[in-house]
Amino acid sequence: MGQIIIEIPQDIDRLYRIPLHESAEDILLKVDKLIALSNSIEDDEILNLWADCKESASEIAEEARQSWKRNFWKNG
């Protein structure tokens, strides 16, 4: 049995057991895609897209990441 640790910016501790090999592989592929998406865009790049917005760069970046994550999990 293997183990994967994912650090997130929230104060939670959770442990999941995935008994099916195929399910585990599917989850790992999705996690890899999600990590690649979240690491591919920097806050200042997003700010340049919405330079005239009232929101801060961090707020815009977080909103965009949440949207991409929703689309990622929806479309797999």
JSON list of C-alpha atoms in Angstrom, two decimals:
[
{"chain": "A", "resi": 1, "resn": "MET", "atom": "CA", "xyz": [0.00, 0.00, 0.00]},
{"chain": "A", "resi": 2, "resn": "GLY", "atom": "CA", "xyz": [1.37, 3.41, -1.02]},
{"chain": "A", "resi": 3, "resn": "GLN", "atom": "CA", "xyz": [0.91, 6.84, 0.44]},
{"chain": "A", "resi": 4, "resn": "ILE", "atom": "CA", "xyz": [0.64, 10.34, -0.99]},
{"chain": "A", "resi": 5, "resn": "ILE", "atom": "CA", "xyz": [0.74, 13.57, 1.02]},
{"chain": "A", "resi": 6, "resn": "ILE", "atom": "CA", "xyz": [-0.87, 16.74, -0.29]},
{"chain": "A", "resi": 7, "resn": "GLU", "atom": "CA", "xyz": [-0.24, 20.01, 1.54]},
{"chain": "A", "resi": 8, "resn": "ILE", "atom": "CA", "xyz": [-2.93, 22.66, 1.19]},
{"chain": "A", "resi": 9, "resn": "PRO", "atom": "CA", "xyz": [-3.30, 26.16, 2.64]},
{"chain": "A", "resi": 10, "resn": "GLN", "atom": "CA", "xyz": [-6.03, 25.12, 5.09]},
{"chain": "A", "resi": 11, "resn": "ASP", "atom": "CA", "xyz": [-5.92, 23.87, 8.66]},
{"chain": "A", "resi": 12, "resn": "ILE", "atom": "CA", "xyz": [-7.37, 20.39, 8.13]},
{"chain": "A", "resi": 13, "resn": "ASP", "atom": "CA", "xyz": [-6.16, 16.83, 8.54]},
{"chain": "A", "resi": 14, "resn": "ARG", "atom": "CA", "xyz": [-7.83, 14.09, 6.52]},
{"chain": "A", "resi": 15, "resn": "LEU", "atom": "CA", "xyz": [-6.93, 10.52, 5.69]},
{"chain": "A", "resi": 16, "resn": "TYR", "atom": "CA", "xyz": [-8.53, 8.63, 2.83]},
{"chain": "A", "resi": 17, "resn": "ARG", "atom": "CA", "xyz": [-8.10, 4.96, 1.90]},
{"chain": "A", "resi": 18, "resn": "ILE", "atom": "CA", "xyz": [-8.67, 4.02, -1.71]},
{"chain": "A", "resi": 19, "resn": "PRO", "atom": "CA", "xyz": [-8.89, 0.24, -2.02]},
{"chain": "A", "resi": 20, "resn": "LEU", "atom": "CA", "xyz": [-9.21, -0.01, -5.83]},
{"chain": "A", "resi": 21, "resn": "HIS", "atom": "CA", "xyz": [-6.03, 0.29, -7.89]},
{"chain": "A", "resi": 22, "resn": "GLU", "atom": "CA", "xyz": [-7.86, 1.83, -10.87]},
{"chain": "A", "resi": 23, "resn": "SER", "atom": "CA", "xyz": [-9.50, 4.48, -8.69]},
{"chain": "A", "resi": 24, "resn": "ALA", "atom": "CA", "xyz": [-6.17, 5.37, -7.12]},
{"chain": "A", "resi": 25, "resn": "GLU", "atom": "CA", "xyz": [-4.56, 5.77, -10.54]},
{"chain": "A", "resi": 26, "resn": "ASP", "atom": "CA", "xyz": [-7.43, 7.99, -11.71]},
{"chain": "A", "resi": 27, "resn": "ILE", "atom": "CA", "xyz": [-7.15, 10.20, -8.62]},
{"chain": "A", "resi": 28, "resn": "LEU", "atom": "CA", "xyz": [-3.38, 10.54, -9.03]},
{"chain": "A", "resi": 29, "resn": "LEU", "atom": "CA", "xyz": [-3.78, 11.60, -12.67]},
{"chain": "A", "resi": 30, "resn": "LYS", "atom": "CA", "xyz": [-6.34, 14.23, -11.67]},
{"chain": "A", "resi": 31, "resn": "VAL", "atom": "CA", "xyz": [-4.14, 15.52, -8.84]},
{"chain": "A", "resi": 32, "resn": "ASP", "atom": "CA", "xyz": [-1.18, 15.80, -11.22]},
{"chain": "A", "resi": 33, "resn": "LYS", "atom": "CA", "xyz": [-3.30, 17.79, -13.70]},
{"chain": "A", "resi": 34, "resn": "LEU", "atom": "CA", "xyz": [-4.63, 20.05, -10.95]},
{"chain": "A", "resi": 35, "resn": "ILE", "atom": "CA", "xyz": [-1.14, 20.74, -9.60]},
{"chain": "A", "resi": 36, "resn": "ALA", "atom": "CA", "xyz": [0.10, 21.55, -13.11]},
{"chain": "A", "resi": 37, "resn": "LEU", "atom": "CA", "xyz": [-2.80, 23.96, -13.64]},
{"chain": "A", "resi": 38, "resn": "SER", "atom": "CA", "xyz": [-2.34, 25.76, -10.34]},
{"chain": "A", "resi": 39, "resn": "ASN", "atom": "CA", "xyz": [1.41, 26.11, -10.90]},
{"chain": "A", "resi": 40, "resn": "SER", "atom": "CA", "xyz": [1.18, 27.33, -14.49]},
{"chain": "A", "resi": 41, "resn": "ILE", "atom": "CA", "xyz": [-0.13, 30.86, -13.87]},
{"chain": "A", "resi": 42, "resn": "GLU", "atom": "CA", "xyz": [1.36, 33.49, -11.63]},
{"chain": "A", "resi": 43, "resn": "ASP", "atom": "CA", "xyz": [-0.62, 36.18, -9.85]},
{"chain": "A", "resi": 44, "resn": "ASP", "atom": "CA", "xyz": [1.01, 39.02, -11.82]},
{"chain": "A", "resi": 45, "resn": "GLU", "atom": "CA", "xyz": [0.11, 37.34, -15.13]},
{"chain": "A", "resi": 46, "resn": "ILE", "atom": "CA", "xyz": [-3.53, 37.23, -14.07]},
{"chain": "A", "resi": 47, "resn": "LEU", "atom": "CA", "xyz": [-3.41, 40.83, -12.89]},
{"chain": "A", "resi": 48, "resn": "ASN", "atom": "CA", "xyz": [-2.24, 41.95, -16.33]},
{"chain": "A", "resi": 49, "resn": "LEU", "atom": "CA", "xyz": [-5.38, 40.40, -17.85]},
{"chain": "A", "resi": 50, "resn": "TRP", "atom": "CA", "xyz": [-7.64, 42.43, -15.54]},
{"chain": "A", "resi": 51, "resn": "ALA", "atom": "CA", "xyz": [-5.57, 45.55, -14.98]},
{"chain": "A", "resi": 52, "resn": "ASP", "atom": "CA", "xyz": [-8.61, 47.84, -14.56]},
{"chain": "A", "resi": 53, "resn": "CYS", "atom": "CA", "xyz": [-10.40, 45.62, -11.99]},
{"chain": "A", "resi": 54, "resn": "LYS", "atom": "CA", "xyz": [-11.06, 46.78, -8.44]},
{"chain": "A", "resi": 55, "resn": "GLU", "atom": "CA", "xyz": [-10.04, 43.41, -6.96]},
{"chain": "A", "resi": 56, "resn": "SER", "atom": "CA", "xyz": [-6.47, 42.78, -5.83]},
{"chain": "A", "resi": 57, "resn": "ALA", "atom": "CA", "xyz": [-4.15, 40.50, -7.81]},
{"chain": "A", "resi": 58, "resn": "SER", "atom": "CA", "xyz": [-4.53, 37.80, -5.16]},
{"chain": "A", "resi": 59, "resn": "GLU", "atom": "CA", "xyz": [-8.33, 37.96, -5.29]},
{"chain": "A", "resi": 60, "resn": "ILE", "atom": "CA", "xyz": [-8.36, 37.75, -9.08]},
{"chain": "A", "resi": 61, "resn": "ALA", "atom": "CA", "xyz": [-5.87, 34.87, -9.06]},
{"chain": "A", "resi": 62, "resn": "GLU", "atom": "CA", "xyz": [-7.86, 32.91, -6.49]},
{"chain": "A", "resi": 63, "resn": "GLU", "atom": "CA", "xyz": [-11.10, 33.44, -8.41]},
{"chain": "A", "resi": 64, "resn": "ALA", "atom": "CA", "xyz": [-9.46, 32.21, -11.63]},
{"chain": "A", "resi": 65, "resn": "ARG", "atom": "CA", "xyz": [-7.95, 29.17, -9.91]},
{"chain": "A", "resi": 66, "resn": "GLN", "atom": "CA", "xyz": [-11.31, 28.23, -8.39]},
{"chain": "A", "resi": 67, "resn": "SER", "atom": "CA", "xyz": [-12.94, 28.50, -11.80]},
{"chain": "A", "resi": 68, "resn": "TRP", "atom": "CA", "xyz": [-10.27, 26.32, -13.42]},
{"chain": "A", "resi": 69, "resn": "LYS", "atom": "CA", "xyz": [-10.55, 23.76, -10.62]},
{"chain": "A", "resi": 70, "resn": "ARG", "atom": "CA", "xyz": [-14.33, 23.59, -11.03]},
{"chain": "A", "resi": 71, "resn": "ASN", "atom": "CA", "xyz": [-13.92, 23.07, -14.77]},
{"chain": "A", "resi": 72, "resn": "PHE", "atom": "CA", "xyz": [-11.14, 20.51, -14.23]},
{"chain": "A", "resi": 73, "resn": "TRP", "atom": "CA", "xyz": [-13.22, 18.34, -11.89]},
{"chain": "A", "resi": 74, "resn": "LYS", "atom": "CA", "xyz": [-16.30, 18.78, -14.07]},
{"chain": "A", "resi": 75, "resn": "ASN", "atom": "CA", "xyz": [-14.51, 17.78, -17.27]},
{"chain": "A", "resi": 76, "resn": "GLY", "atom": "CA", "xyz": [-12.02, 15.37, -15.71]}
]
